[in-house]
Amino acid sequence: MMGNNQRATFKQVWKTPIYVNGHEYEALLSRVPYGQFVSENWVLYLEDKNLQHTLHSLASLEAITVFVPYLLILVLLALLTLVTTKSSIYLAWEDFSFAWYSPSPAKRNRFIWLNVILFLDLALFVGVYLFLPLSIFKIYLWSALFAIQSGTCNFLMLSTSGSGAQKKNINGFLIMVTLLWLGMAYLLIYLSQVSMDTFYFSLTLLVLVLMGSLQLLCHYLSNTGKFPSLSPDRWTRSNSIGKLHRSLNDFWNKLTGVHVDKRVYALNFLLWLVIIGFLPGYFIHRQIFNQEKFIWDYTSNLAQGEVQDFDITEKFYLGLIGIHEEFRRTNFGRFSNQDDELIRDFIAPPHEVMVDAFNRPPNFVTGDFFKKDFFGKTLKSNLLLLLPLFLVLIWLFNMVMRLGNKIYLIDYHFTYGSPTLPQNAKKQKYSFIIGVDALKSRSWICHEFGMTLPELLLIDAGEGAFEMPAPEPLHKGVVLENLHCLGNAEGVLAAILNLRKKYAGKGFYLFVTSGKPLQEILRADTPKQQRLMITEVFSEYLFQYVPLDFQIESVTLPYLGSDWELLDKEERKLFKARAESVLFNDEKALELATEIAYGPNAAAIASLITEELSRDPLNEPLSMERYEKCILSIQRYNKAYFLNIWAELSLKERKMVYNYATEGFINFFNRETMTALIQKGIIKMNAGKDGLVLFSKSFRNFVCLFVSEEDLSRFKQDERKSGNAKMIQAAVFSFVLICIALISFYDPNILNETSAYISGLLGLVGTVYSLLAKGFTKAPDMDNS
């Protein structure tokens, strides 16, 4: 380059990358006047571009150290929330700790009010960052205060009030959270008083008062339950607020294309996520970077004249700065290369520069806020930052909304199909009825076809060597029950052909009932010819599902047991005292009546539970201990009934029911299995909880306790075959190891090359394992289960 540019001017500069001792520099080459020298002179100046990278890296390292105590605040809030969870005494399952945050149409008004409060919190948080002088300590305290307040407001507005021990736990949670908030607010006021002038200190107090007022408002609304209605139906079409609502509603409909209830929940979660996640992360990092940039500019001789002599004499505040300075100097020196003088000066700046970095002016002067073009200029200058942020928030809103729908199964909040046929529908001659309760299938036939049990010829395939007797003149239909009890496809085919040969074409309605669908009866090893013949016979049949709660009998507690006329005077007096008592009118007693209604022995179980409840005082509410004991009693009485239901479920259905019973969540991707369970009535909509639940709590406890080791093993094998958990874990582990290998290889200051090769090899092995893991797993045959 020097040889080819001997006639270049002295103002011309060439830039080229160059490596010296393994470090990259940008070389600046230029000619200089040679004056009295015999030959021409060139100057080569090496500029280290990585110094700016050092500033960003060290600032990010410092931000991580501040994020850790902030994350501890969030973990502490989560642990305090767990304290309020109602723990079970005797039952084998517990509700999800954050089930109170689940979306619900009944909570819509609460979500709307909470969204307004969270939006005000968000506006206050942004105002604090823009218009108040901050430091690392202050921005941490502000972030913690807003996180505590938003989390407390969410809990107060959306959780139930509770009773007894749970109410005490909730009160304890509120006391601990309030004390934590007041302690941090006091520390923030103290630091602001010793480092701010009167005007900014007054603004700080005003923001804290507004935050406290919002928290008191949430407490008042949650205690009184008086949520003013925000229903748009009350707004007239000519009203300005009505027009604004319609415009926003049309915009959201085009943007999301989903029901408004789902949008309200997703917006709440997004606002909460921004307040406790995005804003603290961005504000803490920016504040730290601004302080470090000020120190960097000073050490680079760019801001020598900007250092002010602040008259801070408060020992506690100066002590905090001194602790931060020592921690910063120690860790920056440990994680940086100090070959450059600028880096050494940056790590150990003068003490007055450190103090001045903690007393920088606010990002915006408060007076500028009231200027005419303030918002326009601010938007133009930050357009490249705000536009991607807006798009990310829209994407996040959509993702939260759709994942919330799937996790909480909002899309399944409906009655799946009609349990009865239309009255004017033409009655089909052949019906295949699927129901896990054979007695319900009989009731369905009698109800739909207007028959009585004596008019049905019942043939039970579960009796082994069953016969098909000749019909009597009274019979109008023939029912082949429990087809799934036949051992193999050959027996099913023989039974169906005999049924068709004996009764078809003679004016009888033919019914086949089964606890399992036809596709589960036909196993994978069924010969193709038999499978073809069976499906050909059943092609004429109309398939129907009968849920467990079809025409379920209503049971009340206390249970009468016999006709009122047959009771003597003392028995009537006792029954009346029980019926009017606080004990039997408790909400938990009504839940027990719903539990008893399932099964063939509802009347007998109702009498037993009535006597068991009567052991407690009638003038006191039903205790949780007695309630759970009654659930266990119902489970014991219905054990054979529950075993029969469990045996008639497929492996995938049993796995889904078990996961829901133990964890409270369901794999929402398995739509076919979910639909089958809803059709059978195993999972049903609970109007009181606004969600899907198992049909019985006693059945849920039965599933948790009596699942066999064989079933658990098959669940795990199926998870290895169809699940991605292990693959994801191995992939993440491999990614971390490979990243360590790359860092070690390119920066020997971190680790040596030996560790790089070992980490890289382990990472590749983990990657290969995650790809081949599925091939090594032998899962059970779903059809043969």
mmCIF file with all atom_site columns, N, CA and C in Angstrom, residues 314-338:
data_model
loop_
_atom_site.group_PDB
_atom_site.id
_atom_site.type_symbol
_atom_site.label_atom_id
_atom_site.label_alt_id
_atom_site.label_comp_id
_atom_site.label_asym_id
_atom_site.label_entity_id
_atom_site.label_seq_id
_atom_site.pdbx_PDB_ins_code
_atom_site.Cartn_x
_atom_site.Cartn_y
_atom_site.Cartn_z
_atom_site.occupancy
_atom_site.B_iso_or_equiv
_atom_site.pdbx_formal_charge
_atom_site.auth_seq_id
_atom_site.auth_comp_id
_atom_site.auth_asym_id
_atom_site.auth_atom_id
_atom_site.pdbx_PDB_model_num
ATOM 1  N N  . GLU A 1 314 ? -24.249 12.778  53.266 1.00 0.00 ? 314 GLU A N  1
ATOM 2  C CA . GLU A 1 314 ? -24.935 11.674  53.918 1.00 0.00 ? 314 GLU A CA 1
ATOM 3  C C  . GLU A 1 314 ? -24.060 10.416  53.851 1.00 0.00 ? 314 GLU A C  1
ATOM 4  N N  . LYS A 1 315 ? -23.672 9.918   54.998 1.00 0.00 ? 315 LYS A N  1
ATOM 5  C CA . LYS A 1 315 ? -22.738 8.789   55.052 1.00 0.00 ? 315 LYS A CA 1
ATOM 6  C C  . LYS A 1 315 ? -23.347 7.518   54.474 1.00 0.00 ? 315 LYS A C  1
ATOM 7  N N  . PHE A 1 316 ? -24.642 7.287   54.723 1.00 0.00 ? 316 PHE A N  1
ATOM 8  C CA . PHE A 1 316 ? -25.259 6.049   54.235 1.00 0.00 ? 316 PHE A CA 1
ATOM 9  C C  . PHE A 1 316 ? -25.260 6.010   52.706 1.00 0.00 ? 316 PHE A C  1
ATOM 10 N N  . TYR A 1 317 ? -25.627 7.140   52.092 1.00 0.00 ? 317 TYR A N  1
ATOM 11 C CA . TYR A 1 317 ? -25.673 7.187   50.624 1.00 0.00 ? 317 TYR A CA 1
ATOM 12 C C  . TYR A 1 317 ? -24.270 7.051   50.033 1.00 0.00 ? 317 TYR A C  1
ATOM 13 N N  . LEU A 1 318 ? -23.298 7.778   50.645 1.00 0.00 ? 318 LEU A N  1
ATOM 14 C CA . LEU A 1 318 ? -21.925 7.651   50.166 1.00 0.00 ? 318 LEU A CA 1
ATOM 15 C C  . LEU A 1 318 ? -21.383 6.246   50.416 1.00 0.00 ? 318 LEU A C  1
ATOM 16 N N  . GLY A 1 319 ? -21.840 5.619   51.498 1.00 0.00 ? 319 GLY A N  1
ATOM 17 C CA . GLY A 1 319 ? -21.422 4.243   51.748 1.00 0.00 ? 319 GLY A CA 1
ATOM 18 C C  . GLY A 1 319 ? -21.939 3.281   50.699 1.00 0.00 ? 319 GLY A C  1
ATOM 19 N N  . LEU A 1 320 ? -23.192 3.463   50.244 1.00 0.00 ? 320 LEU A N  1
ATOM 20 C CA . LEU A 1 320 ? -23.725 2.632   49.165 1.00 0.00 ? 320 LEU A CA 1
ATOM 21 C C  . LEU A 1 320 ? -22.925 2.808   47.885 1.00 0.00 ? 320 LEU A C  1
ATOM 22 N N  . ILE A 1 321 ? -22.585 4.070   47.580 1.00 0.00 ? 321 ILE A N  1
ATOM 23 C CA . ILE A 1 321 ? -21.781 4.324   46.375 1.00 0.00 ? 321 ILE A CA 1
ATOM 24 C C  . ILE A 1 321 ? -20.410 3.672   46.512 1.00 0.00 ? 321 ILE A C  1
ATOM 25 N N  . GLY A 1 322 ? -19.825 3.749   47.733 1.00 0.00 ? 322 GLY A N  1
ATOM 26 C CA . GLY A 1 322 ? -18.527 3.121   47.945 1.00 0.00 ? 322 GLY A CA 1
ATOM 27 C C  . GLY A 1 322 ? -18.580 1.606   47.785 1.00 0.00 ? 322 GLY A C  1
ATOM 28 N N  . ILE A 1 323 ? -19.635 0.978   48.291 1.00 0.00 ? 323 ILE A N  1
ATOM 29 C CA . ILE A 1 323 ? -19.797 -0.475  48.122 1.00 0.00 ? 323 ILE A CA 1
ATOM 30 C C  . ILE A 1 323 ? -19.933 -0.826  46.651 1.00 0.00 ? 323 ILE A C  1
ATOM 31 N N  . HIS A 1 324 ? -20.745 -0.046  45.926 1.00 0.00 ? 324 HIS A N  1
ATOM 32 C CA . HIS A 1 324 ? -20.908 -0.298  44.492 1.00 0.00 ? 324 HIS A CA 1
ATOM 33 C C  . HIS A 1 324 ? -19.589 -0.110  43.762 1.00 0.00 ? 324 HIS A C  1
ATOM 34 N N  . GLU A 1 325 ? -18.827 0.920   44.127 1.00 0.00 ? 325 GLU A N  1
ATOM 35 C CA . GLU A 1 325 ? -17.552 1.187   43.456 1.00 0.00 ? 325 GLU A CA 1
ATOM 36 C C  . GLU A 1 325 ? -16.575 0.031   43.665 1.00 0.00 ? 325 GLU A C  1
ATOM 37 N N  . GLU A 1 326 ? -16.515 -0.484  44.889 1.00 0.00 ? 326 GLU A N  1
ATOM 38 C CA . GLU A 1 326 ? -15.614 -1.605  45.162 1.00 0.00 ? 326 GLU A CA 1
ATOM 39 C C  . GLU A 1 326 ? -16.051 -2.861  44.430 1.00 0.00 ? 326 GLU A C  1
ATOM 40 N N  . PHE A 1 327 ? -17.347 -3.145  44.444 1.00 0.00 ? 327 PHE A N  1
ATOM 41 C CA . PHE A 1 327 ? -17.854 -4.323  43.745 1.00 0.00 ? 327 PHE A CA 1
ATOM 42 C C  . PHE A 1 327 ? -17.615 -4.193  42.246 1.00 0.00 ? 327 PHE A C  1
ATOM 43 N N  . ARG A 1 328 ? -17.834 -3.000  41.730 1.00 0.00 ? 328 ARG A N  1
ATOM 44 C CA . ARG A 1 328 ? -17.641 -2.759  40.292 1.00 0.00 ? 328 ARG A CA 1
ATOM 45 C C  . ARG A 1 328 ? -16.184 -2.921  39.908 1.00 0.00 ? 328 ARG A C  1
ATOM 46 N N  . ARG A 1 329 ? -15.279 -2.337  40.679 1.00 0.00 ? 329 ARG A N  1
ATOM 47 C CA . ARG A 1 329 ? -13.854 -2.397  40.361 1.00 0.00 ? 329 ARG A CA 1
ATOM 48 C C  . ARG A 1 329 ? -13.345 -3.835  40.415 1.00 0.00 ? 329 ARG A C  1
ATOM 49 N N  . THR A 1 330 ? -13.803 -4.593  41.400 1.00 0.00 ? 330 THR A N  1
ATOM 50 C CA . THR A 1 330 ? -13.329 -5.972  41.550 1.00 0.00 ? 330 THR A CA 1
ATOM 51 C C  . THR A 1 330 ? -13.768 -6.844  40.387 1.00 0.00 ? 330 THR A C  1
ATOM 52 N N  . ASN A 1 331 ? -15.040 -6.776  40.023 1.00 0.00 ? 331 ASN A N  1
ATOM 53 C CA . ASN A 1 331 ? -15.564 -7.669  38.989 1.00 0.00 ? 331 ASN A CA 1
ATOM 54 C C  . ASN A 1 331 ? -15.199 -7.195  37.593 1.00 0.00 ? 331 ASN A C  1
ATOM 55 N N  . PHE A 1 332 ? -15.137 -5.893  37.354 1.00 0.00 ? 332 PHE A N  1
ATOM 56 C CA . PHE A 1 332 ? -14.698 -5.411  36.051 1.00 0.00 ? 332 PHE A CA 1
ATOM 57 C C  . PHE A 1 332 ? -13.249 -5.804  35.808 1.00 0.00 ? 332 PHE A C  1
ATOM 58 N N  . GLY A 1 333 ? -12.424 -5.725  36.848 1.00 0.00 ? 333 GLY A N  1
ATOM 59 C CA . GLY A 1 333 ? -11.037 -6.140  36.690 1.00 0.00 ? 333 GLY A CA 1
ATOM 60 C C  . GLY A 1 333 ? -10.879 -7.623  36.472 1.00 0.00 ? 333 GLY A C  1
ATOM 61 N N  . ARG A 1 334 ? -11.819 -8.397  36.995 1.00 0.00 ? 334 ARG A N  1
ATOM 62 C CA . ARG A 1 334 ? -11.750 -9.849  36.856 1.00 0.00 ? 334 ARG A CA 1
ATOM 63 C C  . ARG A 1 334 ? -12.188 -10.308 35.474 1.00 0.00 ? 334 ARG A C  1
ATOM 64 N N  . PHE A 1 335 ? -13.137 -9.607  34.851 1.00 0.00 ? 335 PHE A N  1
ATOM 65 C CA . PHE A 1 335 ? -13.710 -10.074 33.596 1.00 0.00 ? 335 PHE A CA 1
ATOM 66 C C  . PHE A 1 335 ? -13.291 -9.243  32.390 1.00 0.00 ? 335 PHE A C  1
ATOM 67 N N  . SER A 1 336 ? -12.245 -8.449  32.494 1.00 0.00 ? 336 SER A N  1
ATOM 68 C CA . SER A 1 336 ? -11.824 -7.628  31.354 1.00 0.00 ? 336 SER A CA 1
ATOM 69 C C  . SER A 1 336 ? -10.323 -7.721  31.159 1.00 0.00 ? 336 SER A C  1
ATOM 70 N N  . ASN A 1 337 ? -9.909  -7.377  29.967 1.00 0.00 ? 337 ASN A N  1
ATOM 71 C CA . ASN A 1 337 ? -8.488  -7.333  29.620 1.00 0.00 ? 337 ASN A CA 1
ATOM 72 C C  . ASN A 1 337 ? -7.982  -5.915  29.875 1.00 0.00 ? 337 ASN A C  1
ATOM 73 N N  . GLN A 1 338 ? -7.015  -5.750  30.788 1.00 0.00 ? 338 GLN A N  1
ATOM 74 C CA . GLN A 1 338 ? -6.573  -4.431  31.218 1.00 0.00 ? 338 GLN A CA 1
ATOM 75 C C  . GLN A 1 338 ? -5.282  -3.996  30.535 1.00 0.00 ? 338 GLN A C  1
#
